[in-house]
Amino acid sequence: MNPLRLLYVLALPLLALCTANLALAPEELKHLEGDPEVTHFAQFSIGLQKSETELEHLGDLKFALFGSVVPITVANFITSIEQEINGYTNSIIHRVVKGVIAQGGFLKKVAWKEYEPIAYERFPCENFQILHNKPGRISLASTQDDTNGMSFFISIPQSTLYFDNKYVVFGQLVLGFDVLQQISETPVNGETPIGEIVITKSVYMDPSSVPMVMDFGAVTGE
């Protein structure tokens, strides 16, 4: 790994700090009170697969991402958004614990195959500086060996502090709380939604004009 390339990659988001909050409407900005600086935004378009041919659009989830505190986590999240195949687009919210979390990171089922996770490379939990102290926190679902893939969950209640020091928060929902509520209320079999909740499109935005040309292999050290 070239140290200069890594430094360049990690420094790019910092150039956006002074303009990030300007890209938010007042009703979005209020959800970031007391939070770190925002370096990127991500947006998921959510649909409910009601039948093989019918997909109902539920709305969009927009997240502010905290690359100033967890740059490696955010970089990995963005690369999964960019992946046209086996990335977040056309993946599903595969687990809903009503009133607690909505968890994503599995591909849509194809024919007879079982659900499979999106493509990922494991990396260590970066830090636990940001708390689960408000609804709409987005965190990575770590495994027992304290590493992350790219399965994520969104906290639904006002506070889920029991997740602190276990899961890495890397962003905050700023738009789409009504959509999150619809996801929370969807019928489930155990914790599995009966109808597939699909991320039909995933995009990320850099709030500055700086081109985000990232080498994610360098960031993760892979």
PDB file of C-alpha atoms in Angstrom:
ATOM      1  CA  MET A   1       0.000   0.000   0.000  1.00  0.00           C
ATOM      2  CA  ASN A   2       1.345   3.411  -0.984  1.00  0.00           C
ATOM      3  CA  PRO A   3       1.214   5.678   2.133  1.00  0.00           C
ATOM      4  CA  LEU A   4       0.883   8.811   0.001  1.00  0.00           C
ATOM      5  CA  ARG A   5      -2.130   7.393  -1.814  1.00  0.00           C
ATOM      6  CA  LEU A   6      -3.740   6.472   1.493  1.00  0.00           C
ATOM      7  CA  LEU A   7      -3.120   9.982   2.850  1.00  0.00           C
ATOM      8  CA  TYR A   8      -4.644  11.479  -0.295  1.00  0.00           C
ATOM      9  CA  VAL A   9      -7.720   9.299  -0.079  1.00  0.00           C
ATOM     10  CA  LEU A  10      -8.363  10.023   3.590  1.00  0.00           C
ATOM     11  CA  ALA A  11      -7.751  13.757   3.152  1.00  0.00           C
ATOM     12  CA  LEU A  12     -10.253  14.276   0.336  1.00  0.00           C
ATOM     13  CA  PRO A  13     -13.399  14.157   2.498  1.00  0.00           C
ATOM     14  CA  LEU A  14     -11.957  16.749   4.866  1.00  0.00           C
ATOM     15  CA  LEU A  15     -12.027  19.304   2.049  1.00  0.00           C
ATOM     16  CA  ALA A  16     -15.802  19.035   2.059  1.00  0.00           C
ATOM     17  CA  LEU A  17     -16.336  19.850   5.739  1.00  0.00           C
ATOM     18  CA  CYS A  18     -16.921  23.565   5.326  1.00  0.00           C
ATOM     19  CA  THR A  19     -19.662  23.051   2.711  1.00  0.00           C
ATOM     20  CA  ALA A  20     -21.370  19.835   3.828  1.00  0.00           C
ATOM     21  CA  ASN A  21     -23.989  21.355   6.106  1.00  0.00           C
ATOM     22  CA  LEU A  22     -24.890  23.912   3.447  1.00  0.00           C
ATOM     23  CA  ALA A  23     -26.260  21.036   1.339  1.00  0.00           C
ATOM     24  CA  LEU A  24     -28.928  20.257   3.952  1.00  0.00           C
ATOM     25  CA  ALA A  25     -32.402  21.721   4.277  1.00  0.00           C
ATOM     26  CA  PRO A  26     -33.336  23.010   7.775  1.00  0.00           C
ATOM     27  CA  GLU A  27     -35.637  20.026   8.408  1.00  0.00           C
ATOM     28  CA  GLU A  28     -32.696  17.724   7.627  1.00  0.00           C
ATOM     29  CA  LEU A  29     -30.091  19.690   9.541  1.00  0.00           C
ATOM     30  CA  LYS A  30     -32.049  19.413  12.805  1.00  0.00           C
ATOM     31  CA  HIS A  31     -31.317  15.671  12.945  1.00  0.00           C
ATOM     32  CA  LEU A  32     -27.562  16.377  13.120  1.00  0.00           C
ATOM     33  CA  GLU A  33     -27.488  18.428  16.305  1.00  0.00           C
ATOM     34  CA  GLY A  34     -24.367  17.531  18.281  1.00  0.00           C
ATOM     35  CA  ASP A  35     -23.051  15.256  15.528  1.00  0.00           C
ATOM     36  CA  PRO A  36     -19.640  15.305  13.794  1.00  0.00           C
ATOM     37  CA  GLU A  37     -19.024  17.114  10.517  1.00  0.00           C
ATOM     38  CA  VAL A  38     -20.653  15.570   7.473  1.00  0.00           C
ATOM     39  CA  THR A  39     -18.405  14.497   4.597  1.00  0.00           C
ATOM     40  CA  HIS A  40     -20.849  12.711   2.279  1.00  0.00           C
ATOM     41  CA  PHE A  41     -24.505  11.908   1.746  1.00  0.00           C
ATOM     42  CA  ALA A  42     -25.986   8.587   0.693  1.00  0.00           C
ATOM     43  CA  GLN A  43     -29.490   7.896  -0.542  1.00  0.00           C
ATOM     44  CA  PHE A  44     -31.416   4.632  -0.883  1.00  0.00           C
ATOM     45  CA  SER A  45     -34.627   4.369  -2.912  1.00  0.00           C
ATOM     46  CA  ILE A  46     -36.855   1.804  -1.192  1.00  0.00           C
ATOM     47  CA  GLY A  47     -39.507  -0.403  -2.761  1.00  0.00           C
ATOM     48  CA  LEU A  48     -41.791  -3.172  -1.506  1.00  0.00           C
ATOM     49  CA  GLN A  49     -41.997  -6.232  -3.757  1.00  0.00           C
ATOM     50  CA  LYS A  50     -45.718  -7.013  -3.491  1.00  0.00           C
ATOM     51  CA  SER A  51     -45.651  -9.688  -6.190  1.00  0.00           C
ATOM     52  CA  GLU A  52     -43.307 -10.988  -8.856  1.00  0.00           C
ATOM     53  CA  THR A  53     -44.315  -8.146 -11.158  1.00  0.00           C
ATOM     54  CA  GLU A  54     -45.473  -5.414  -8.733  1.00  0.00           C
ATOM     55  CA  LEU A  55     -43.019  -3.169  -6.894  1.00  0.00           C
ATOM     56  CA  GLU A  56     -44.431  -0.354  -4.740  1.00  0.00           C
ATOM     57  CA  HIS A  57     -42.119   2.635  -4.234  1.00  0.00           C
ATOM     58  CA  LEU A  58     -42.087   3.546  -0.532  1.00  0.00           C
ATOM     59  CA  GLY A  59     -39.769   6.555  -0.753  1.00  0.00           C
ATOM     60  CA  ASP A  60     -36.156   7.472  -0.123  1.00  0.00           C
ATOM     61  CA  LEU A  61     -33.796   7.258   2.837  1.00  0.00           C
ATOM     62  CA  LYS A  62     -31.131   9.975   2.905  1.00  0.00           C
ATOM     63  CA  PHE A  63     -28.147   9.658   5.233  1.00  0.00           C
ATOM     64  CA  ALA A  64     -25.441  12.095   6.290  1.00  0.00           C
ATOM     65  CA  LEU A  65     -22.117  10.253   6.640  1.00  0.00           C
ATOM     66  CA  PHE A  66     -19.393  11.033   9.179  1.00  0.00           C
ATOM     67  CA  GLY A  67     -16.168  10.372   7.276  1.00  0.00           C
ATOM     68  CA  SER A  68     -14.343  12.835   9.513  1.00  0.00           C
ATOM     69  CA  VAL A  69     -14.605  10.341  12.406  1.00  0.00           C
ATOM     70  CA  VAL A  70     -14.806   6.970  10.629  1.00  0.00           C
ATOM     71  CA  PRO A  71     -13.187   7.498   7.200  1.00  0.00           C
ATOM     72  CA  ILE A  72     -12.433   3.834   6.515  1.00  0.00           C
ATOM     73  CA  THR A  73     -15.982   2.749   7.369  1.00  0.00           C
ATOM     74  CA  VAL A  74     -17.498   5.453   5.161  1.00  0.00           C
ATOM     75  CA  ALA A  75     -15.111   4.619   2.310  1.00  0.00           C
ATOM     76  CA  ASN A  76     -16.140   0.965   2.417  1.00  0.00           C
ATOM     77  CA  PHE A  77     -19.825   1.923   2.540  1.00  0.00           C
ATOM     78  CA  ILE A  78     -19.407   4.153  -0.510  1.00  0.00           C
ATOM     79  CA  THR A  79     -17.639   1.480  -2.530  1.00  0.00           C
ATOM     80  CA  SER A  80     -20.578  -0.883  -1.881  1.00  0.00           C
ATOM     81  CA  ILE A  81     -22.887   1.846  -3.188  1.00  0.00           C
ATOM     82  CA  GLU A  82     -20.741   2.208  -6.311  1.00  0.00           C
ATOM     83  CA  GLN A  83     -20.739  -1.515  -7.101  1.00  0.00           C
ATOM     84  CA  GLU A  84     -23.234  -2.036  -9.917  1.00  0.00           C
ATOM     85  CA  ILE A  85     -23.192  -5.796  -9.316  1.00  0.00           C
ATOM     86  CA  ASN A  86     -23.408  -7.303  -5.813  1.00  0.00           C
ATOM     87  CA  GLY A  87     -23.588  -3.866  -4.203  1.00  0.00           C
ATOM     88  CA  TYR A  88     -26.390  -2.126  -2.306  1.00  0.00           C
ATOM     89  CA  THR A  89     -28.506  -1.483  -5.411  1.00  0.00           C
ATOM     90  CA  ASN A  90     -30.976  -4.386  -5.742  1.00  0.00           C
ATOM     91  CA  SER A  91     -30.136  -5.612  -2.257  1.00  0.00           C
ATOM     92  CA  ILE A  92     -32.811  -5.984   0.418  1.00  0.00           C
ATOM     93  CA  ILE A  93     -33.696  -5.040   3.961  1.00  0.00           C
ATOM     94  CA  HIS A  94     -33.615  -8.651   5.097  1.00  0.00           C
ATOM     95  CA  ARG A  95     -34.307  -8.254   8.824  1.00  0.00           C
ATOM     96  CA  VAL A  96     -36.758  -6.085  10.743  1.00  0.00           C
ATOM     97  CA  VAL A  97     -36.951  -6.114  14.533  1.00  0.00           C
ATOM     98  CA  LYS A  98     -40.109  -4.081  15.032  1.00  0.00           C
ATOM     99  CA  GLY A  99     -39.469  -0.808  16.793  1.00  0.00           C
ATOM    100  CA  VAL A 100     -35.742  -1.527  17.137  1.00  0.00           C
ATOM    101  CA  ILE A 101     -33.793  -1.933  13.869  1.00  0.00           C
ATOM    102  CA  ALA A 102     -34.060  -2.471  10.130  1.00  0.00           C
ATOM    103  CA  GLN A 103     -31.072  -4.414   8.778  1.00  0.00           C
ATOM    104  CA  GLY A 104     -29.824  -4.635   5.194  1.00  0.00           C
ATOM    105  CA  GLY A 105     -26.973  -6.134   3.240  1.00  0.00           C
ATOM    106  CA  PHE A 106     -28.342  -9.194   1.422  1.00  0.00           C
ATOM    107  CA  LEU A 107     -28.943  -9.550  -2.317  1.00  0.00           C
ATOM    108  CA  LYS A 108     -32.397 -10.128  -3.747  1.00  0.00           C
ATOM    109  CA  LYS A 109     -33.269 -13.797  -4.045  1.00  0.00           C
ATOM    110  CA  VAL A 110     -32.842 -15.114  -7.575  1.00  0.00           C
ATOM    111  CA  ALA A 111     -35.005 -18.099  -8.509  1.00  0.00           C
ATOM    112  CA  TRP A 112     -34.376 -20.982  -6.095  1.00  0.00           C
ATOM    113  CA  LYS A 113     -31.172 -19.628  -4.579  1.00  0.00           C
ATOM    114  CA  GLU A 114     -30.913 -18.673  -0.920  1.00  0.00           C
ATOM    115  CA  TYR A 115     -30.287 -15.089   0.114  1.00  0.00           C
ATOM    116  CA  GLU A 116     -26.631 -14.131  -0.234  1.00  0.00           C
ATOM    117  CA  PRO A 117     -24.743 -11.189   1.286  1.00  0.00           C
ATOM    118  CA  ILE A 118     -23.545  -8.381  -0.937  1.00  0.00           C
ATOM    119  CA  ALA A 119     -19.878  -8.518  -1.910  1.00  0.00           C
ATOM    120  CA  TYR A 120     -17.558  -7.366   0.861  1.00  0.00           C
ATOM    121  CA  GLU A 121     -14.139  -7.655   2.453  1.00  0.00           C
ATOM    122  CA  ARG A 122     -14.026  -7.779   6.238  1.00  0.00           C
ATOM    123  CA  PHE A 123     -12.239  -5.030   8.139  1.00  0.00           C
ATOM    124  CA  PRO A 124     -11.854  -4.233  11.856  1.00  0.00           C
ATOM    125  CA  CYS A 125     -14.273  -2.016  13.769  1.00  0.00           C
ATOM    126  CA  GLU A 126     -12.792   1.454  13.336  1.00  0.00           C
ATOM    127  CA  ASN A 127     -13.947   3.154  16.555  1.00  0.00           C
ATOM    128  CA  PHE A 128     -17.050   3.646  18.687  1.00  0.00           C
ATOM    129  CA  GLN A 129     -16.888   7.424  19.122  1.00  0.00           C
ATOM    130  CA  ILE A 130     -20.390   8.145  17.794  1.00  0.00           C
ATOM    131  CA  LEU A 131     -23.229   6.976  20.042  1.00  0.00           C
ATOM    132  CA  HIS A 132     -26.574   5.352  19.269  1.00  0.00           C
ATOM    133  CA  ASN A 133     -28.361   8.234  20.985  1.00  0.00           C
ATOM    134  CA  LYS A 134     -31.009   9.197  18.438  1.00  0.00           C
ATOM    135  CA  PRO A 135     -33.351   7.536  15.938  1.00  0.00           C
ATOM    136  CA  GLY A 136     -32.011   6.983  12.441  1.00  0.00           C
ATOM    137  CA  ARG A 137     -28.444   6.034  13.314  1.00  0.00           C
ATOM    138  CA  ILE A 138     -26.908   3.808  10.646  1.00  0.00           C
ATOM    139  CA  SER A 139     -24.262   1.356  11.855  1.00  0.00           C
ATOM    140  CA  LEU A 140     -22.388  -1.667  10.565  1.00  0.00           C
ATOM    141  CA  ALA A 141     -23.415  -5.042  11.946  1.00  0.00           C
ATOM    142  CA  SER A 142     -20.151  -6.474  13.260  1.00  0.00           C
ATOM    143  CA  THR A 143     -19.473 -10.143  13.867  1.00  0.00           C
ATOM    144  CA  GLN A 144     -18.282 -11.884  17.008  1.00  0.00           C
ATOM    145  CA  ASP A 145     -14.656 -11.328  16.045  1.00  0.00           C
ATOM    146  CA  ASP A 146     -15.196  -7.535  15.963  1.00  0.00           C
ATOM    147  CA  THR A 147     -14.922  -7.232  12.197  1.00  0.00           C
ATOM    148  CA  ASN A 148     -17.367  -5.698   9.748  1.00  0.00           C
ATOM    149  CA  GLY A 149     -18.739  -6.861   6.439  1.00  0.00           C
ATOM    150  CA  MET A 150     -21.194  -4.552   4.729  1.00  0.00           C
ATOM    151  CA  SER A 151     -24.392  -5.552   6.511  1.00  0.00           C
ATOM    152  CA  PHE A 152     -25.814  -2.419   8.134  1.00  0.00           C
ATOM    153  CA  PHE A 153     -28.704  -1.567  10.403  1.00  0.00           C
ATOM    154  CA  ILE A 154     -30.758   1.554  11.047  1.00  0.00           C
ATOM    155  CA  SER A 155     -31.854   2.260  14.619  1.00  0.00           C
ATOM    156  CA  ILE A 156     -35.551   3.054  14.976  1.00  0.00           C
ATOM    157  CA  PRO A 157     -36.172   4.166  18.605  1.00  0.00           C
ATOM    158  CA  GLN A 158     -35.028   7.361  20.279  1.00  0.00           C
ATOM    159  CA  SER A 159     -32.067   5.643  21.889  1.00  0.00           C
ATOM    160  CA  THR A 160     -30.317   2.289  21.472  1.00  0.00           C
ATOM    161  CA  LEU A 161     -27.372   2.897  23.786  1.00  0.00           C
ATOM    162  CA  TYR A 162     -27.023  -0.853  24.366  1.00  0.00           C
ATOM    163  CA  PHE A 163     -25.416  -0.911  20.884  1.00  0.00           C
ATOM    164  CA  ASP A 164     -22.640   1.473  21.970  1.00  0.00           C
ATOM    165  CA  ASN A 165     -19.098   0.040  21.987  1.00  0.00           C
ATOM    166  CA  LYS A 166     -20.375  -2.911  19.929  1.00  0.00           C
ATOM    167  CA  TYR A 167     -21.331  -1.457  16.546  1.00  0.00           C
ATOM    168  CA  VAL A 168     -19.753   1.392  14.575  1.00  0.00           C
ATOM    169  CA  VAL A 169     -22.076   4.324  13.837  1.00  0.00           C
ATOM    170  CA  PHE A 170     -21.067   6.010  10.581  1.00  0.00           C
ATOM    171  CA  GLY A 171     -24.092   8.084   9.625  1.00  0.00           C
ATOM    172  CA  GLN A 172     -27.455   9.596  10.480  1.00  0.00           C
ATOM    173  CA  LEU A 173     -30.789   9.495   8.680  1.00  0.00           C
ATOM    174  CA  VAL A 174     -31.842  13.051   7.803  1.00  0.00           C
ATOM    175  CA  LEU A 175     -34.745  12.421   5.421  1.00  0.00           C
ATOM    176  CA  GLY A 176     -37.189   9.522   5.145  1.00  0.00           C
ATOM    177  CA  PHE A 177     -38.267   8.834   8.723  1.00  0.00           C
ATOM    178  CA  ASP A 178     -41.739   8.065   7.366  1.00  0.00           C
ATOM    179  CA  VAL A 179     -40.198   5.441   5.093  1.00  0.00           C
ATOM    180  CA  LEU A 180     -38.270   3.950   8.022  1.00  0.00           C
ATOM    181  CA  GLN A 181     -41.550   3.748   9.948  1.00  0.00           C
ATOM    182  CA  GLN A 182     -43.195   1.914   7.040  1.00  0.00           C
ATOM    183  CA  ILE A 183     -40.306  -0.555   7.027  1.00  0.00           C
ATOM    184  CA  SER A 184     -40.655  -1.026  10.794  1.00  0.00           C
ATOM    185  CA  GLU A 185     -44.367  -1.806  10.422  1.00  0.00           C
ATOM    186  CA  THR A 186     -44.061  -4.241   7.511  1.00  0.00           C
ATOM    187  CA  PRO A 187     -45.457  -7.752   8.187  1.00  0.00           C
ATOM    188  CA  VAL A 188     -42.726 -10.205   9.155  1.00  0.00           C
ATOM    189  CA  ASN A 189     -42.251 -13.910   9.641  1.00  0.00           C
ATOM    190  CA  GLY A 190     -40.120 -13.895  12.773  1.00  0.00           C
ATOM    191  CA  GLU A 191     -37.766 -11.067  11.802  1.00  0.00           C
ATOM    192  CA  THR A 192     -37.907 -11.619   8.021  1.00  0.00           C
ATOM    193  CA  PRO A 193     -40.178  -9.301   5.987  1.00  0.00           C
ATOM    194  CA  ILE A 194     -42.883 -11.279   4.197  1.00  0.00           C
ATOM    195  CA  GLY A 195     -42.586  -9.057   1.114  1.00  0.00           C
ATOM    196  CA  GLU A 196     -39.064  -8.184  -0.024  1.00  0.00           C
ATOM    197  CA  ILE A 197     -38.060  -4.633   0.936  1.00  0.00           C
ATOM    198  CA  VAL A 198     -35.726  -3.689  -1.906  1.00  0.00           C
ATOM    199  CA  ILE A 199     -33.084  -0.982  -2.232  1.00  0.00           C
ATOM    200  CA  THR A 200     -33.908  -0.235  -5.863  1.00  0.00           C
ATOM    201  CA  LYS A 201     -31.215   2.426  -6.213  1.00  0.00           C
ATOM    202  CA  SER A 202     -28.275   3.570  -4.090  1.00  0.00           C
ATOM    203  CA  VAL A 203     -26.226   6.711  -4.687  1.00  0.00           C
ATOM    204  CA  TYR A 204     -23.766   8.826  -2.747  1.00  0.00           C
ATOM    205  CA  MET A 205     -23.045  12.524  -2.986  1.00  0.00           C
ATOM    206  CA  ASP A 206     -20.014  14.595  -2.123  1.00  0.00           C
ATOM    207  CA  PRO A 207     -21.267  18.019  -0.966  1.00  0.00           C
ATOM    208  CA  SER A 208     -18.188  19.820  -2.300  1.00  0.00           C
ATOM    209  CA  SER A 209     -16.998  20.181  -5.872  1.00  0.00           C
ATOM    210  CA  VAL A 210     -13.924  18.095  -5.124  1.00  0.00           C
ATOM    211  CA  PRO A 211     -13.889  14.977  -7.328  1.00  0.00           C
ATOM    212  CA  MET A 212     -13.975  11.896  -5.106  1.00  0.00           C
ATOM    213  CA  VAL A 213     -11.522   9.566  -6.856  1.00  0.00           C
ATOM    214  CA  MET A 214     -10.909   6.956  -4.175  1.00  0.00           C
ATOM    215  CA  ASP A 215      -8.800   3.810  -4.158  1.00  0.00           C
ATOM    216  CA  PHE A 216     -10.759   1.740  -1.663  1.00  0.00           C
ATOM    217  CA  GLY A 217      -8.206  -1.044  -1.771  1.00  0.00           C
ATOM    218  CA  ALA A 218      -5.691   1.428  -0.400  1.00  0.00           C
ATOM    219  CA  VAL A 219      -8.106   2.615   2.282  1.00  0.00           C
ATOM    220  CA  THR A 220      -8.884  -0.856   3.576  1.00  0.00           C
ATOM    221  CA  GLY A 221      -5.334  -2.096   3.246  1.00  0.00           C
ATOM    222  CA  GLU A 222      -6.473  -5.053   1.136  1.00  0.00           C
TER     223      GLU A 222
END
